[in-house]
Short mmCIF file of C-alpha atoms in Angstrom, two decimals:
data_model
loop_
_atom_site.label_atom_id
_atom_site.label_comp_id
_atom_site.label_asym_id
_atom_site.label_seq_id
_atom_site.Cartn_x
_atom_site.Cartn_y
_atom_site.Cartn_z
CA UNK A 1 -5.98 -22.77 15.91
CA UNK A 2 -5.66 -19.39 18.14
CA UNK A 3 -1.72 -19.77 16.58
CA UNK A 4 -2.82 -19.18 13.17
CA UNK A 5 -5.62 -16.96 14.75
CA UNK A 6 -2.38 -15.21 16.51
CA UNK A 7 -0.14 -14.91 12.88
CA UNK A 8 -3.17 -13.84 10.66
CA UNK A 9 -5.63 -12.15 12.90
CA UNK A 10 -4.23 -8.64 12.10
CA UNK A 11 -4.40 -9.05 7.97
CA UNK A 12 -7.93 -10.28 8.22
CA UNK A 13 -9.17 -7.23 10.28
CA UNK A 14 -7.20 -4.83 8.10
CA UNK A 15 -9.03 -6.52 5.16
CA UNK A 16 -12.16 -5.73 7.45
CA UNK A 17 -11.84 -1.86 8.01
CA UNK A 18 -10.27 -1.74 4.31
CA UNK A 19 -13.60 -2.71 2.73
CA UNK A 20 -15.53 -1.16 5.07
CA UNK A 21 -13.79 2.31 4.68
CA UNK A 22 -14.84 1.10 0.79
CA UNK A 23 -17.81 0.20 1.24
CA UNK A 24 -18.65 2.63 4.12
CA UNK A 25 -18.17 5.64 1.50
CA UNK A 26 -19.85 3.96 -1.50
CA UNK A 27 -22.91 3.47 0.88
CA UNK A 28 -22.58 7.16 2.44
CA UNK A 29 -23.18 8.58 -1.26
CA UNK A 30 -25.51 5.89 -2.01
CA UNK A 31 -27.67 8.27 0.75
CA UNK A 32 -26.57 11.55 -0.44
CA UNK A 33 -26.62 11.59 -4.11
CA UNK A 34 -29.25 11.71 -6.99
CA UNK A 35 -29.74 8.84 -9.52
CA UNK A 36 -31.35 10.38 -12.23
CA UNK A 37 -29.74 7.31 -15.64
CA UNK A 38 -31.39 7.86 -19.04
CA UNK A 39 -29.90 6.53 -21.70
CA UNK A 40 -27.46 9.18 -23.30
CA UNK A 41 -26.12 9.40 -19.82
CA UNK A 42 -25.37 5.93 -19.54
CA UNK A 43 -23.60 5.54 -23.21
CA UNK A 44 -20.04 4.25 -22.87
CA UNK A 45 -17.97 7.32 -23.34
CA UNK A 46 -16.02 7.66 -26.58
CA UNK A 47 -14.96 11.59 -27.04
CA UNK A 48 -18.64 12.59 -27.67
CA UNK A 49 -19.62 10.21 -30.54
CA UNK A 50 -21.61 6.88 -30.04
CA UNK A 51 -19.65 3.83 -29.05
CA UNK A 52 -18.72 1.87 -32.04
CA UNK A 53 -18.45 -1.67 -30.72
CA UNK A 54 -17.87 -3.62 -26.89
CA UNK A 55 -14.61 -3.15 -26.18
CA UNK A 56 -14.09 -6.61 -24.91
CA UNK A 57 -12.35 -7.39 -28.03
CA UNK A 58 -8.96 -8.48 -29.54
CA UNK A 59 -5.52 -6.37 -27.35
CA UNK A 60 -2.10 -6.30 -28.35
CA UNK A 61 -0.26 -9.36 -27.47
CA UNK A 62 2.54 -7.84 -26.54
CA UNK A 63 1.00 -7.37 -22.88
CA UNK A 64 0.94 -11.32 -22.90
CA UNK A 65 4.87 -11.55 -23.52
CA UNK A 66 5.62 -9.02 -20.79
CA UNK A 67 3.12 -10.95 -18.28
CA UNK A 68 5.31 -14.26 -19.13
CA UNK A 69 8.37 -12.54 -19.14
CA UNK A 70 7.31 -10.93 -15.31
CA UNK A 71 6.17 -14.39 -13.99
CA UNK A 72 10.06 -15.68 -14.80
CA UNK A 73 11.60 -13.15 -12.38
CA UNK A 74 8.93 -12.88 -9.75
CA UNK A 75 9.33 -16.78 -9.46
CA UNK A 76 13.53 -15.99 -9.20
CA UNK A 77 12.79 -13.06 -7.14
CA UNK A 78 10.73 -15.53 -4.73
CA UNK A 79 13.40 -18.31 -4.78
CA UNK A 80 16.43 -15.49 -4.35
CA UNK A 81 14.43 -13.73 -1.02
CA UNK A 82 15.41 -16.73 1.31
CA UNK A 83 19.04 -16.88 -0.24
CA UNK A 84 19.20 -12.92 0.32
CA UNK A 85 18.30 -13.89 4.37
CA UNK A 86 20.45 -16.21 4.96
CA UNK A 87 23.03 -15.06 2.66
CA UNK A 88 25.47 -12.78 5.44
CA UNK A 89 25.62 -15.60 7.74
CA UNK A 90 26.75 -18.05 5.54
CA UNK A 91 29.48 -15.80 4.55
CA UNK A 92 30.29 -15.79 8.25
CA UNK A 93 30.30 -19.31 8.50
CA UNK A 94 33.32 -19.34 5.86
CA UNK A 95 33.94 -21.00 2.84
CA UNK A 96 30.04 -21.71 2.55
CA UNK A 97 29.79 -17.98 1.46
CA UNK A 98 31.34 -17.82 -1.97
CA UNK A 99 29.22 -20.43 -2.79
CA UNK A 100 26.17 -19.28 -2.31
CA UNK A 101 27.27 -15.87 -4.09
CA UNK A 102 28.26 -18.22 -7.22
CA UNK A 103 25.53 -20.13 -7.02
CA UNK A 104 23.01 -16.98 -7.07
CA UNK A 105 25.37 -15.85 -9.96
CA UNK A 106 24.80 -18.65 -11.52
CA UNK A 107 20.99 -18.59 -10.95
CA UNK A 108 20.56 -14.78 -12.05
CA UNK A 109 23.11 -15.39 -14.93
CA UNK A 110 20.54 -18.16 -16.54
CA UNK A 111 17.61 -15.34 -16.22
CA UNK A 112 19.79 -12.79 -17.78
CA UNK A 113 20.29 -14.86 -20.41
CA UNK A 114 16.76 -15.16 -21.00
CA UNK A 115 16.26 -11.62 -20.92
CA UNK A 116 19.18 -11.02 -23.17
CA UNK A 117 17.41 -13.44 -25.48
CA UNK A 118 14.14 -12.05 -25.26
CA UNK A 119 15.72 -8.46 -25.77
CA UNK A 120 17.58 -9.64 -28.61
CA UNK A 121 14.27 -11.29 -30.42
CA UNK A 122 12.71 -7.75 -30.00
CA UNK A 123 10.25 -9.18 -27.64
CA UNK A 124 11.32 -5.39 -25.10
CA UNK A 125 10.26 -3.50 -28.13
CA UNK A 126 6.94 -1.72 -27.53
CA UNK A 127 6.06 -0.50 -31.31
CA UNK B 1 11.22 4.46 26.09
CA UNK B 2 8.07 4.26 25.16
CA UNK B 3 8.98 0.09 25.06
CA UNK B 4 8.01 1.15 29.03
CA UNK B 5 5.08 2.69 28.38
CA UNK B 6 3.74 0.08 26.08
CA UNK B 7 5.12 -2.84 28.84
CA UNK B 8 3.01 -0.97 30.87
CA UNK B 9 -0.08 -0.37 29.18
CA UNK B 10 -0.05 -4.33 28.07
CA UNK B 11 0.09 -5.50 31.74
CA UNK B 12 -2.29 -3.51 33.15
CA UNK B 13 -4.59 -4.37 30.37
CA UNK B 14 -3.72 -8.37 31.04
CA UNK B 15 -4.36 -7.43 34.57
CA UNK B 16 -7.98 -6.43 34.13
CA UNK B 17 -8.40 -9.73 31.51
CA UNK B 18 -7.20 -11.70 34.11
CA UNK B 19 -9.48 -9.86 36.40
CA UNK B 20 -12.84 -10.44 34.84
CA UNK B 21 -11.62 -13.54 33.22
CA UNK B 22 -11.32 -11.98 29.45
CA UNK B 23 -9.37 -14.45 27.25
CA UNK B 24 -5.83 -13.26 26.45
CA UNK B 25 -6.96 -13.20 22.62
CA UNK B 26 -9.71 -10.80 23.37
CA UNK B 27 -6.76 -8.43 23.97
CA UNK B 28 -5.46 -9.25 20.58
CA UNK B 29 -8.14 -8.43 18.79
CA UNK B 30 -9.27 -5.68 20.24
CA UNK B 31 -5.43 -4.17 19.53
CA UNK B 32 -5.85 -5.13 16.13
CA UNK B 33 -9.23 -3.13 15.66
CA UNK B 34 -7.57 -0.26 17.63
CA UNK B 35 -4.42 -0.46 14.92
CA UNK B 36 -6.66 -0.97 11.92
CA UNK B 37 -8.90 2.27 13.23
CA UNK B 38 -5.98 4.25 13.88
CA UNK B 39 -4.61 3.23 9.92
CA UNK B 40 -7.97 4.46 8.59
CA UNK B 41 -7.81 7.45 10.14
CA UNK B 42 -4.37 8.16 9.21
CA UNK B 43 -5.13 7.08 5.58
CA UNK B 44 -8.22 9.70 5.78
CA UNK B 45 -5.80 12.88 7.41
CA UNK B 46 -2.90 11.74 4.77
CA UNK B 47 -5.20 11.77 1.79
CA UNK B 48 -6.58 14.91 2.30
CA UNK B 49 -3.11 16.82 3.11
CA UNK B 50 -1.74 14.99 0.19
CA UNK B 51 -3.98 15.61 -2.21
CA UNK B 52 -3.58 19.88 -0.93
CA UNK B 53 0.15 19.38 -0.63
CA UNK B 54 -0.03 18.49 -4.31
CA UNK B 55 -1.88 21.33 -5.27
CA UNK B 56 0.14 23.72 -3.56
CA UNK B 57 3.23 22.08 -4.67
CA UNK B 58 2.13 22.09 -8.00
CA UNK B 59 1.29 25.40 -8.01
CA UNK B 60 4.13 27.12 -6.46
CA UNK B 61 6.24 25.06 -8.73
CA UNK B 62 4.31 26.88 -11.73
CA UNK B 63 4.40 30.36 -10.20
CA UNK B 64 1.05 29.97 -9.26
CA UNK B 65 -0.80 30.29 -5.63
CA UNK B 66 -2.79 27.15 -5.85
CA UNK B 67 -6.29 26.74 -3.77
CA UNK B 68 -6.68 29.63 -1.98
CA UNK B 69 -10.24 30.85 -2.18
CA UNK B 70 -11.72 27.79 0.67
CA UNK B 71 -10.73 28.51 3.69
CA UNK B 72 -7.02 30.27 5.10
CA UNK B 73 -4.84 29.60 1.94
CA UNK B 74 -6.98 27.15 0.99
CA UNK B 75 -7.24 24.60 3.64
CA UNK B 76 -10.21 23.24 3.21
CA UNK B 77 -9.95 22.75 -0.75
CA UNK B 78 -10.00 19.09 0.10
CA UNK B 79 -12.50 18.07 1.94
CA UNK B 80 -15.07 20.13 0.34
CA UNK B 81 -13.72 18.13 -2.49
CA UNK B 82 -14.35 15.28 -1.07
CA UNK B 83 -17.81 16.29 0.23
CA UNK B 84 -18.90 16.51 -3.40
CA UNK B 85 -17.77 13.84 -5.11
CA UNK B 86 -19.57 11.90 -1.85
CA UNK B 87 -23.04 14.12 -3.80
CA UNK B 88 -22.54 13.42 -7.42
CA UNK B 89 -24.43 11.33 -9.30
CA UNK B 90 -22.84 7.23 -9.55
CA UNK B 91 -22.81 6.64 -13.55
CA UNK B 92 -22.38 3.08 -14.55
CA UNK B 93 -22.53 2.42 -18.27
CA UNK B 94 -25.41 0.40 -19.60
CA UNK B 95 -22.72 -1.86 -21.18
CA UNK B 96 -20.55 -1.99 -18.43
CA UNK B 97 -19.95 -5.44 -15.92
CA UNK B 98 -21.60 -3.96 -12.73
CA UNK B 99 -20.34 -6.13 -10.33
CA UNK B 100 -15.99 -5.66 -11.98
CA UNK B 101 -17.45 -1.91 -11.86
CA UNK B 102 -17.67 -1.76 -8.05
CA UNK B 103 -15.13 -4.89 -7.25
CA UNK B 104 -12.29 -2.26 -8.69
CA UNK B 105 -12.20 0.48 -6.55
CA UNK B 106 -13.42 -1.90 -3.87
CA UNK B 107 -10.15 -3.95 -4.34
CA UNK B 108 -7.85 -1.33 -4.65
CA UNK B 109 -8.67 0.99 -1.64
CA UNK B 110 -8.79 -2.36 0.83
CA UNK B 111 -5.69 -3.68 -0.94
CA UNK B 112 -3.89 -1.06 -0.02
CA UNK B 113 -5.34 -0.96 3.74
CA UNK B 114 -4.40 -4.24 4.38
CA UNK B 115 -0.84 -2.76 3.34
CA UNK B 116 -0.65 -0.88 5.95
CA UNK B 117 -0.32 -4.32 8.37
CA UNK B 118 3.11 -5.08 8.76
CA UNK B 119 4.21 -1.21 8.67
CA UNK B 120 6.18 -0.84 11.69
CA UNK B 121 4.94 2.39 13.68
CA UNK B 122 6.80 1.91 16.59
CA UNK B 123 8.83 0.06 18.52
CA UNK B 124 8.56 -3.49 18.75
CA UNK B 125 6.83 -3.89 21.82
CA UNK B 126 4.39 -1.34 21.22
CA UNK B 127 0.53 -0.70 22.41
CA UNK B 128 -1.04 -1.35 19.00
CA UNK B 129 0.65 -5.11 18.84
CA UNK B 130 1.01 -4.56 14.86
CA UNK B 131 1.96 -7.38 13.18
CA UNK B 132 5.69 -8.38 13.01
CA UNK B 133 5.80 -10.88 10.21
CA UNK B 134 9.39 -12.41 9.84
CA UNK B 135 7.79 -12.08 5.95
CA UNK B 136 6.71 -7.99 6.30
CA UNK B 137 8.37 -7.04 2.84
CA UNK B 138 7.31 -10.35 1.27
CA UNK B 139 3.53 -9.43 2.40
CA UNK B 140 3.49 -5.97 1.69
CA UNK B 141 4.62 -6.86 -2.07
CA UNK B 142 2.25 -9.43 -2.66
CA UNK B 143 -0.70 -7.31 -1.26
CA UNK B 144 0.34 -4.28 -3.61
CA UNK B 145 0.08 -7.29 -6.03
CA UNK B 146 -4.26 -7.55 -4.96
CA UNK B 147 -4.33 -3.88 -5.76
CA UNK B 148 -3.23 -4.15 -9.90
CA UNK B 149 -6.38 -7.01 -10.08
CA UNK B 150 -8.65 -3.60 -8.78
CA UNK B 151 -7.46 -1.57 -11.62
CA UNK B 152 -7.81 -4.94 -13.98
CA UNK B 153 -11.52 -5.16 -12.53
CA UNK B 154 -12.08 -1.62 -13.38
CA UNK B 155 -10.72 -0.96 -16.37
CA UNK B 156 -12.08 -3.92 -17.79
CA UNK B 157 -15.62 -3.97 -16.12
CA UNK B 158 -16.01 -0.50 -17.50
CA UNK B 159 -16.26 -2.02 -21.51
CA UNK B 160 -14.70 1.09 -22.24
CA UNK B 161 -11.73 0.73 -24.57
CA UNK B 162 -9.56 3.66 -23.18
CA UNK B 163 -10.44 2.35 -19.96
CA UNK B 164 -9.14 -1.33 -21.05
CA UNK B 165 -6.09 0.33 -22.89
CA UNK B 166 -5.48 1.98 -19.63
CA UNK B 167 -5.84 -1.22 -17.27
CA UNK B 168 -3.31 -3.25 -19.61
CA UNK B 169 -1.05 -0.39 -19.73
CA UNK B 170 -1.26 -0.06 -15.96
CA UNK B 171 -0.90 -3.69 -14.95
CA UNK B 172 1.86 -3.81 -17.75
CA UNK B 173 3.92 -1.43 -15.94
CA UNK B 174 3.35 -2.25 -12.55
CA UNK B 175 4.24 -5.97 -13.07
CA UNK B 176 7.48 -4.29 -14.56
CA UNK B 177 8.29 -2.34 -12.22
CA UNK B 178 7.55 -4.19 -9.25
CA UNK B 179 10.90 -6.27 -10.16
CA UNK B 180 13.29 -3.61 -9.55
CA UNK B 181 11.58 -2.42 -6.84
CA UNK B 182 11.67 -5.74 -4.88
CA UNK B 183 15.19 -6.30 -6.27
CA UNK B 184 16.25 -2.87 -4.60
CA UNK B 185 14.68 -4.30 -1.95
CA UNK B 186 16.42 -6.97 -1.60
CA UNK B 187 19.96 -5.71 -1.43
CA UNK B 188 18.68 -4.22 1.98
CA UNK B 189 17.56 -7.80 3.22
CA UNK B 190 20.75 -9.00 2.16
CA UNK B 191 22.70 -6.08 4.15
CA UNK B 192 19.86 -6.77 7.51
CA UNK B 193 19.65 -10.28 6.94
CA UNK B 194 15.11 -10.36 7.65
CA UNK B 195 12.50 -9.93 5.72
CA UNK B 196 10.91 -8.35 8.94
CA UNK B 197 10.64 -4.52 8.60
CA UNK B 198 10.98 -3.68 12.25
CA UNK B 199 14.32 -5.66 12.40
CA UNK B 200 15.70 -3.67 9.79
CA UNK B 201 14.10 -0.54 11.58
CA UNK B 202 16.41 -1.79 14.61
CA UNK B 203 19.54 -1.94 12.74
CA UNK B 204 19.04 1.70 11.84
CA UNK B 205 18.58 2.82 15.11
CA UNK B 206 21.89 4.17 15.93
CA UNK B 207 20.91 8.31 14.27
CA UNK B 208 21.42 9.61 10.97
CA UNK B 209 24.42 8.10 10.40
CA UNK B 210 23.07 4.57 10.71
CA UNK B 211 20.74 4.45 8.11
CA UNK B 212 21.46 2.07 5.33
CA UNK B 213 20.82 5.07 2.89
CA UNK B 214 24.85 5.98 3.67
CA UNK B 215 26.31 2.64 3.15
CA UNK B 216 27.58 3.07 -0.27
CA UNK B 217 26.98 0.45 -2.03
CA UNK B 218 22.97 0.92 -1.13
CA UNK B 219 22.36 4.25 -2.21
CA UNK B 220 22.30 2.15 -5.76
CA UNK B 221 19.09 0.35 -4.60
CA UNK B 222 17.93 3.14 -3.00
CA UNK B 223 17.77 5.77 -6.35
CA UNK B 224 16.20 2.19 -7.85
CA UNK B 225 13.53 1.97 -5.33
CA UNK B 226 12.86 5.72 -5.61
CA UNK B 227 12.28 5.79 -9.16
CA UNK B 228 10.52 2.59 -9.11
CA UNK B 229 8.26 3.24 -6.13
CA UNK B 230 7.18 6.39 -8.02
CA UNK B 231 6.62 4.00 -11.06
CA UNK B 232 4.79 1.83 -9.36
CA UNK B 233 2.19 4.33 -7.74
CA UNK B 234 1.71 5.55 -11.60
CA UNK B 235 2.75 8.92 -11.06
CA UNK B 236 3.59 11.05 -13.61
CA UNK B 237 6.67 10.66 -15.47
CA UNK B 238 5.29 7.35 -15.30
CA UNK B 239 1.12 7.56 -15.07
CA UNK B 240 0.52 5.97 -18.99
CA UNK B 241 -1.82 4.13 -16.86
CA UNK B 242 -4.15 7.58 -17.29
CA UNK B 243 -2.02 9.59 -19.37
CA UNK B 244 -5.00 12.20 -19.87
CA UNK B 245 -3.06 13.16 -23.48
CA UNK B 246 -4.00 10.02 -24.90
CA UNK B 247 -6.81 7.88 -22.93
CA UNK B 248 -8.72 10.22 -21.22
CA UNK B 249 -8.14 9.26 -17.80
CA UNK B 250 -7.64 5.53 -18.68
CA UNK B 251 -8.51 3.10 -16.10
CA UNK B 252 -11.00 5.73 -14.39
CA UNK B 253 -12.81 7.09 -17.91
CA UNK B 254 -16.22 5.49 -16.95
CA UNK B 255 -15.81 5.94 -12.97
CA UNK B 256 -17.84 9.21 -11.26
CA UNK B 257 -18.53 10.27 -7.66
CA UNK B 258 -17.80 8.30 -5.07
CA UNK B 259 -16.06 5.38 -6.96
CA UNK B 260 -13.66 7.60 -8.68
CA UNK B 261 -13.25 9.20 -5.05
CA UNK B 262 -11.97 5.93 -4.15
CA UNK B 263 -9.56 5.71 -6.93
CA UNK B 264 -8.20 8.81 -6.04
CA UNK B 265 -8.00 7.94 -2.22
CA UNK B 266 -6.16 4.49 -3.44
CA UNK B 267 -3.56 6.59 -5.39
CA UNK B 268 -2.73 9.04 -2.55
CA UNK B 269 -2.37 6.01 -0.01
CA UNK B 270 0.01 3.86 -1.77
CA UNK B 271 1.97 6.70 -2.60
CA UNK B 272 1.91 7.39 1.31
CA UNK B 273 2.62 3.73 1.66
CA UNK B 274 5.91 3.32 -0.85
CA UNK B 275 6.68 6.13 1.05
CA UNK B 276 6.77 4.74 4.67
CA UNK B 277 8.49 1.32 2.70
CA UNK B 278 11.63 3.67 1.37
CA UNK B 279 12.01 5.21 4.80
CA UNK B 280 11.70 1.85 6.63
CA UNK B 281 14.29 0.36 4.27
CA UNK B 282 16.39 3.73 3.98
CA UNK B 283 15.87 6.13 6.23
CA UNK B 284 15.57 4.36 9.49
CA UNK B 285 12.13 3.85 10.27
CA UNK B 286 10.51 5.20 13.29
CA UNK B 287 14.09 5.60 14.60
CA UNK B 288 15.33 9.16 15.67
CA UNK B 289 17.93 10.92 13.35
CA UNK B 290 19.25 11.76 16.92
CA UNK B 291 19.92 8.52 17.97
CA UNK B 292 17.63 6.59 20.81
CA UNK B 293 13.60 7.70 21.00
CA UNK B 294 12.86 8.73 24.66
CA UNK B 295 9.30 10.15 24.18
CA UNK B 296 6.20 7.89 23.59
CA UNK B 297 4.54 8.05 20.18
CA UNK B 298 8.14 9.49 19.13
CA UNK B 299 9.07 6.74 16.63
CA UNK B 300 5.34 7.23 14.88
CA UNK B 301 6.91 11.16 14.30
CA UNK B 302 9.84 10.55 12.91
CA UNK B 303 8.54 7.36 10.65
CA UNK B 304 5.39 9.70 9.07
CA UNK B 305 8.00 12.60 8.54
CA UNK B 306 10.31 10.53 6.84
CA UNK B 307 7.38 8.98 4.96
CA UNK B 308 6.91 12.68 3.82
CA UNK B 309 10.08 12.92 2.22
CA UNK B 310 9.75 10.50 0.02
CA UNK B 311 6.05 11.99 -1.18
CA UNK B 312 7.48 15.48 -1.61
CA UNK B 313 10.11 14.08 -3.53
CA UNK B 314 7.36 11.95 -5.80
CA UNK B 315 5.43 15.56 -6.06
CA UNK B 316 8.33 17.43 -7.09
CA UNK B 317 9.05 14.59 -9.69
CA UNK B 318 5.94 14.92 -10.95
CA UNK B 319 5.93 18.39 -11.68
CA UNK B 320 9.31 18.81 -12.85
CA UNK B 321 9.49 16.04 -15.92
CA UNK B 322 7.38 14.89 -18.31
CA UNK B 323 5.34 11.88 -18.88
CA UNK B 324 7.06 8.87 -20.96
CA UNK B 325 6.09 7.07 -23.74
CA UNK B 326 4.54 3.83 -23.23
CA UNK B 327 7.28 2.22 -25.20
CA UNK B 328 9.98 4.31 -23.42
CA UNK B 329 8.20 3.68 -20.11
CA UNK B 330 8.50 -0.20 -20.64
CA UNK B 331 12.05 -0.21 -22.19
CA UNK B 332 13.57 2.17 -19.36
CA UNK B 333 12.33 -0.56 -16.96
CA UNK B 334 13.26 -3.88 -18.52
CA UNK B 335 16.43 -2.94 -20.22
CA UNK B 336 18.00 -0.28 -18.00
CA UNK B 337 16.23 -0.36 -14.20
CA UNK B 338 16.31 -4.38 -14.71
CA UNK B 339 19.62 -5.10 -15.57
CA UNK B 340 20.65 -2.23 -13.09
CA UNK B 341 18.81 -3.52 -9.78
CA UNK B 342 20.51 -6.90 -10.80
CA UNK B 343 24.16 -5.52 -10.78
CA UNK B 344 23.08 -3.46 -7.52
CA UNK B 345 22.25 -7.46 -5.94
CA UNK B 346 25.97 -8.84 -6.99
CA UNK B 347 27.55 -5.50 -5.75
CA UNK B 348 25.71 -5.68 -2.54
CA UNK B 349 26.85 -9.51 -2.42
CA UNK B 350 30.56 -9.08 -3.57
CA UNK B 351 30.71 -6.09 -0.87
CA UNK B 352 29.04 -7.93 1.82
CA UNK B 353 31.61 -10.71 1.20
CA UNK B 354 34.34 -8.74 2.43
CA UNK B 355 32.70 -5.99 4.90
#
């Protein structure tokens, strides 16, 4: 499809040069510098003292609540951007307008909610 | 108008196509490569002077001189930086994921090259046929999205714990932040009615006066995408992602040479790139504060020096305050940036009812 070819030529060739600007430089030292691994060298760093333990272990779960949290309003944020487009020309239109300004209200005012809830519940608190 | 020069340039380039029976998408492509070589370039010129500016800044903001010993005051600090990290030795830990190791800053440097693909240089009709997505903003905040999974690669393909308690801190805060950020953002699509960053470019093209930084009721979004575009480049007050105090260097504890050079390249870049966002939005783009761009390769002036603002301002911010708390870093963004960027979106709506 040369349309498609057309739309999403230029991201796939700036993926291109991206990774091989990455690449390109990981492979340039590759050349240049010395490999000399023994096994104190290659200890996982923990100030000075040996590693006790992977660290692919148990993390707080509080990152898990934020995550779920985020994924509410990036969803709202994708559903508001095509309301946010056409938003000034329905106001021209006329009467159209105020709707779709209470309607977003609306549609923000249920996610506040939620985050008024969440804050509430102590879900924002960090410690 | 450089529009002119580019009509120009195109037609006598479809000419010779045409001529020796090229297909038209040849042209394409081969303006894409040219755009995509020209980014890289800039990326390498912007890191470099970046990473100096910084030190300079830094220093003259401590009464100190900064690098001066390489070079006339110092000039060439960075790339003989650069040149050694290129030299030192590549450490992986025995215990670490090899392949997450290298995906990381793999991810995060081409993440944040392809971000560079819907930045408008110029105008429209311009040599370098960039790409003029009627969904630039929507793009370029989903690929900054690619770029957290690099530092979640790396931090947790290291096996390192500060390196882990650095990646969830780091992802933490940028999913966080990028809310107000796009929210900020969005009180500008609401005032330009596109998503596509050139058309909101053209809206601004007027001079100074035309930005939408002096329309009242955005300068609201605009101190909300400043602080949150520094936020989301984890830049001290706001770098918990590495706060050295506490986790070493966190995401980037286990990464040496090259690898961390790539890190540090990343950083710099999508700093450079919130940058040309916030004058795009704010500050009118490639258009002249004068009013009308008559030279070629004008716009690309003005939009890089504007850009520059925006960095000088994130360097002065970082040397001025200092670093948050990770608690206080996650409750100034959900309970005061949040609820603020939301009130800036009904202003910006109320207002725009009655303008």
């Amino acid at each position: 499809m040369p349309a498609n070819v057309v739309i999403y030529g230029p991201v796939g060739t700036y993926l291109a040069f991206g990774l091989v600007m990455a690449v390109g430089a990981l492979a340039v030292a590759w050349i240049l510098r010395p490999a000399d691994p023994y096994e104190e060298k290659q200890l996982t760093y923990e100030c000075g003292i040996d590693p006790c333990g992977p660290a692919w272990g148990q993390f707080f779960v509080r990152y898990y609540i934020i995550a779920l949290i985020f994924v509410v309003f990036d969803v709202e944020v994708v559903f508001l951007l095509p309301w946010a487009v056409v938003y000034r020309s329905l106001v021209k239109a006329g009467a159209l307008g105020a709707w779709a300004l209470v309607e977003a209200l609306i549609f923000v005012g249920i996610l506040l909610l939620g985050l008024a809830y969440a804050w509430r519940k102590g879900d924002l608190e960090w410690v | 108008m450089i529009a002119d020069w580019a009509e120009r340039i195109r037609a006598f380039s479809e000419g010779l196509c045409t001529r020796f029976g090229i297909p038209g998408l040849l042209v394409d492509v081969l303006a894409w490569i040219f755009g995509a070589i020209f980014v890289l370039l800039l990326i390498t010129v912007v890191a470099l002077a970046a990473i100096y500016l910084e030190r300079k800044v830094s220093g003259y903001i401590q009464s100190r001189l900064g690098p001066m010993r390489v070079g006339p005051i110092g000039l060439f600090q960075t790339p003989m930086d650069a040149l050694k990290l290129l030299e030192k030795e590549d450490i992986v830990p025995r215990d670490a994921d090899r392949f997450l190791h290298l995906l990381g800053p793999v991810l995060l440097v081409s993440a944040t090259v392809m971000m560079f693909a819907v930045i408008p240089w110029d105008v429209r009709a311009n040599v370098g046929r960039w790409l003029d997505w009627e969904i630039g903003l929507l793009y370029l905040v989903a690929v900054s999205g690619i770029g957290m999974l690099g530092i979640v690669c790396g931090g947790w393909g290291s096996n390192n714990k500060w390196s882990l308690l650095g990646a969830l801190r780091g992802v933490a805060q940028l999913i966080s932040y990028e809310i107000p950020l796009v929210l900020a953002a969005m009180c500008v699509v609401l005032q330009a009615e596109t998503l596509s960053l050139s058309q909101m470019v053209e809206q601004q093209q007027a001079g100074i006066w035309a930005w939408f930084l002096w329309r009242p009721w955005l300068m609201l979004p605009a101190i909300l995408l400043l602080i949150a575009g520094i936020a989301e480049v984890n830049r001290t007050p706001f770098d918990i992602p590495e706060a050295e105090s506490e986790l070493v260097a966190g995401f980037h504890t286990e990464y040496s040479g090259m690898k961390f050079g790539l890190f540090f390249l990343a950083e710099y870049t999508h700093l450079f790139v919130v940058g040309l966002l916030f004058a795009v939005l704010f500050l009118g783009g490639w258009a002249s504060p004068l009013g009308g761009s008559n030279l070629p390769f004008e716009g690309l002036v003005w939009l890089n020096l504007k850009a520059w603002i925006f960095v000088l301002i994130a360097m002065w911010v970082r040397w001025t305050l200092p670093r948050l708390r990770v608690d206080q870093l996650m409750a100034m963004c959900w309970k005061l940036l949040i609820p603020a960027s939301f009130a800036a979106l009904v202003i910006v709506g109320v207002v725009l009812m009655y303008a």
